[in-house]
Protein backbone atom coordinates (compact mmCIF):
# COMPACT_ATOMS: atom_id res chain seq x y z
CA MET A 1 11.38 -45.43 245.12
CA ASN A 2 9.72 -47.68 248.14
CA PRO A 3 7.56 -45.32 250.93
CA GLU A 4 8.89 -47.29 253.63
CA PHE A 5 12.70 -46.12 252.05
CA ILE A 6 11.33 -42.60 251.63
CA ALA A 7 10.12 -42.56 255.22
CA GLU A 8 13.31 -43.82 256.98
CA GLU A 9 15.45 -40.97 254.34
CA ALA A 10 13.40 -38.16 255.00
CA SER A 11 13.33 -38.77 258.33
CA ARG A 12 17.56 -39.29 258.81
CA VAL A 13 17.84 -36.20 256.91
CA LEU A 14 15.45 -34.13 257.97
CA ASP A 15 16.42 -34.54 261.85
CA THR A 16 19.85 -34.17 260.80
CA SER A 17 19.89 -31.53 259.00
CA VAL A 18 17.39 -29.36 261.03
CA GLU A 19 19.37 -30.39 263.91
CA GLU A 20 22.61 -29.15 262.33
CA LEU A 21 21.11 -25.75 261.34
CA VAL A 22 19.57 -24.95 264.43
CA HIS A 23 23.20 -25.09 265.95
CA ALA A 24 24.78 -23.59 263.11
CA GLY A 25 22.16 -20.47 263.46
CA SER A 26 22.21 -20.30 267.03
CA LEU A 27 18.16 -20.76 266.42
CA ALA A 28 16.41 -19.91 270.08
CA PRO A 29 13.17 -21.89 270.14
CA GLY A 30 10.33 -20.03 268.60
CA SER A 31 12.37 -19.55 265.31
CA THR A 32 10.74 -20.04 262.26
CA LEU A 33 12.02 -22.80 259.61
CA VAL A 34 10.25 -22.75 256.04
CA LEU A 35 10.92 -25.59 253.57
CA GLY A 36 10.17 -25.30 250.40
CA CYS A 37 9.99 -28.99 249.13
CA SER A 38 9.11 -30.47 245.50
CA THR A 39 7.97 -34.36 246.14
CA SER A 40 8.71 -34.57 241.93
CA GLU A 41 12.58 -33.61 242.48
CA ILE A 42 12.85 -35.87 245.63
CA LEU A 43 11.82 -38.68 243.15
CA GLY A 44 14.00 -38.09 239.96
CA GLY A 45 11.14 -35.70 237.88
CA HIS A 46 11.12 -32.66 236.97
CA ILE A 47 9.96 -29.80 239.52
CA GLY A 48 5.88 -29.09 239.61
CA LYS A 49 5.34 -32.49 237.30
CA GLU A 50 4.99 -35.18 239.22
CA SER A 51 3.19 -34.30 242.62
CA ALA A 52 3.55 -37.15 244.77
CA PRO A 53 0.77 -36.90 247.99
CA GLU A 54 1.73 -39.81 249.68
CA VAL A 55 5.61 -38.25 249.60
CA GLY A 56 4.69 -35.01 250.97
CA LEU A 57 2.81 -36.43 253.87
CA ILE A 58 6.06 -38.51 254.57
CA VAL A 59 7.75 -35.24 254.30
CA ALA A 60 5.70 -32.64 255.93
CA GLN A 61 5.43 -35.54 258.95
CA ALA A 62 9.16 -35.71 259.26
CA PHE A 63 9.74 -32.08 259.10
CA MET A 64 7.02 -30.85 261.67
CA SER A 65 8.17 -33.63 263.92
CA ALA A 66 12.16 -32.61 263.64
CA CYS A 67 10.96 -28.71 264.16
CA LYS A 68 8.95 -29.44 267.33
CA ARG A 69 11.70 -31.55 268.42
CA HIS A 70 13.69 -28.41 268.43
CA ALA A 71 11.18 -26.52 269.84
CA LEU A 72 10.97 -24.51 266.17
CA GLN A 73 8.28 -23.19 264.09
CA PRO A 74 7.70 -25.08 261.09
CA VAL A 75 6.40 -23.06 257.67
CA PHE A 76 5.86 -24.68 254.77
CA GLN A 77 6.19 -22.92 251.38
CA CYS A 78 3.75 -23.18 248.35
CA CYS A 79 4.19 -23.47 244.79
CA GLU A 80 4.28 -20.80 242.05
CA HIS A 81 0.55 -21.57 241.13
CA LEU A 82 -0.76 -19.98 245.51
CA ASN A 83 1.96 -17.40 244.69
CA ARG A 84 4.75 -18.66 247.47
CA ALA A 85 2.04 -18.28 250.49
CA LEU A 86 3.34 -20.22 253.26
CA VAL A 87 0.92 -22.74 255.61
CA MET A 88 1.11 -22.08 259.23
CA GLU A 89 -0.47 -21.97 262.74
CA LYS A 90 -2.59 -19.56 263.22
CA ASP A 91 -0.64 -18.43 266.32
CA VAL A 92 2.18 -17.91 264.71
CA LEU A 93 0.78 -15.55 261.99
CA ARG A 94 -0.87 -13.96 264.81
CA GLU A 95 2.58 -13.21 266.56
CA LEU A 96 4.60 -12.22 263.69
CA ARG A 97 1.24 -9.91 262.73
CA LEU A 98 1.46 -11.15 258.91
CA SER A 99 -1.34 -10.87 256.21
CA GLN A 100 -3.23 -13.67 255.95
CA VAL A 101 -4.44 -14.65 252.38
CA CYS A 102 -7.39 -17.03 251.31
CA ALA A 103 -6.85 -20.30 250.09
CA ILE A 104 -6.20 -24.43 250.92
CA PRO A 105 -3.38 -25.86 249.16
CA GLN A 106 -3.66 -29.00 246.96
CA PRO A 107 -1.11 -31.27 245.18
CA LYS A 108 -1.30 -29.64 242.05
CA ALA A 109 -1.85 -26.11 243.23
CA GLY A 110 0.40 -24.87 246.32
CA GLY A 111 2.29 -28.58 246.46
CA SER A 112 1.98 -32.23 248.22
CA VAL A 113 3.83 -31.13 250.99
CA PRO A 114 1.64 -27.68 252.33
CA ALA A 115 -1.24 -29.82 250.96
CA ALA A 116 -0.05 -32.00 253.42
CA ALA A 117 0.90 -29.62 255.99
CA TRP A 118 -2.11 -28.58 256.16
CA LYS A 119 -4.01 -31.20 256.95
CA LEU A 120 -1.68 -31.99 259.56
CA MET A 121 -1.72 -28.74 261.74
CA GLN A 122 -4.05 -28.04 263.99
CA HIS A 123 -5.34 -23.78 263.10
CA PRO A 124 -3.70 -23.74 259.39
CA VAL A 125 -4.09 -20.62 257.64
CA LEU A 126 -1.80 -19.23 254.57
CA ALA A 127 0.52 -15.95 254.50
CA ALA A 128 1.25 -13.99 251.61
CA SER A 129 5.16 -14.21 253.07
CA ILE A 130 7.35 -14.13 256.12
CA GLN A 131 10.92 -13.01 256.84
CA ALA A 132 11.84 -16.76 258.68
CA ASP A 133 14.86 -17.24 260.98
CA ALA A 134 16.04 -19.86 258.73
CA VAL A 135 15.41 -21.87 255.36
CA MET A 136 15.51 -25.28 253.72
CA ASP A 137 15.22 -25.95 250.46
CA ILE A 138 14.23 -29.23 248.89
CA GLY A 139 14.35 -29.64 245.06
CA ASP A 140 15.25 -26.55 244.14
CA THR A 141 12.05 -24.19 245.19
CA LEU A 142 13.35 -20.87 245.55
CA VAL A 143 12.46 -20.43 249.00
CA GLY A 144 15.45 -17.39 249.81
CA MET A 145 12.39 -15.08 249.49
CA HIS A 146 11.25 -15.70 252.65
CA ILE A 147 14.66 -15.20 255.40
CA HIS A 148 15.61 -12.22 257.03
CA PRO A 149 18.24 -10.49 255.59
CA VAL A 150 21.21 -11.48 256.17
CA ALA A 151 20.81 -14.84 254.71
CA VAL A 152 23.84 -17.10 255.29
CA PRO A 153 23.90 -20.72 253.47
CA PHE A 154 24.63 -23.44 255.13
CA ARG A 155 25.36 -26.92 254.09
CA GLY A 156 24.97 -29.48 256.52
CA THR A 157 25.63 -33.32 256.02
CA TYR A 158 23.02 -34.18 253.83
CA ILE A 159 23.09 -32.12 250.01
CA SER A 160 20.16 -34.52 248.96
CA LEU A 161 16.35 -36.15 249.89
CA GLY A 162 16.18 -38.86 247.16
CA SER A 163 16.87 -36.93 244.02
CA ALA A 164 16.52 -33.63 245.11
CA HIS A 165 18.93 -30.76 245.84
CA LEU A 166 19.11 -30.05 249.61
CA VAL A 167 20.27 -26.38 250.15
CA MET A 168 19.90 -24.51 253.84
CA ALA A 169 20.30 -21.20 254.88
CA TYR A 170 19.87 -19.09 258.55
CA SER A 171 19.73 -15.65 258.96
CA ARG A 172 22.20 -13.39 260.83
CA LEU A 173 22.36 -9.15 261.44
CA PRO A 174 23.60 -7.26 258.98
CA TYR A 175 27.00 -5.44 260.10
CA ILE A 176 26.94 -1.76 259.94
CA GLY A 177 29.98 0.71 260.89
CA GLY A 178 32.99 -0.57 259.00
CA ALA A 179 36.30 -1.05 260.83
CA ARG A 180 35.59 0.93 263.61
CA ALA A 181 32.62 -0.67 264.71
CA VAL A 182 32.42 -2.73 267.49
CA TYR A 183 29.63 -5.78 267.35
CA GLN A 184 27.92 -7.91 270.29
CA ASP A 185 27.78 -11.34 269.83
CA PRO A 186 24.69 -12.25 267.96
CA ALA A 187 23.93 -15.71 270.20
CA THR A 188 23.07 -12.49 273.24
């Protein structure tokens, strides 16, 4: 795939998808959004087999830009070689009181997108886990472990980026109490 084409597609798909997710999930400014992404899958390969740092940079930039437009905190899931740890700004880790771990993602140990995000962030750190407000998965990377319960699957306008599947979810508060319970509007 042509890098210019990938950049245009990534920008279009991520801008639209983040905006739709913000509206569907009523995501407030400061909400955390985790991206799991396989550059191998975007290029039509098998996950974890053809890591593409140049595509990782394109996707990381597009995702960070889309998050910035909506005042969201971008978080990037690493691959299983780093136990699916998460790249984020140090301020986010501190604010959420997450456990920091020690590693620097690389394209073949963490993934091309998290490795690029690490270089793009002001003060990147790696967290062991998070319970985010929403997640976006490009290429079947299994980000579901990183979202608050209850996860609500969401299908937006786009269902792929390149050759990779695009799946999203936002979280909602659990409903408790049964048929006689009265619930407040989750947006309040």
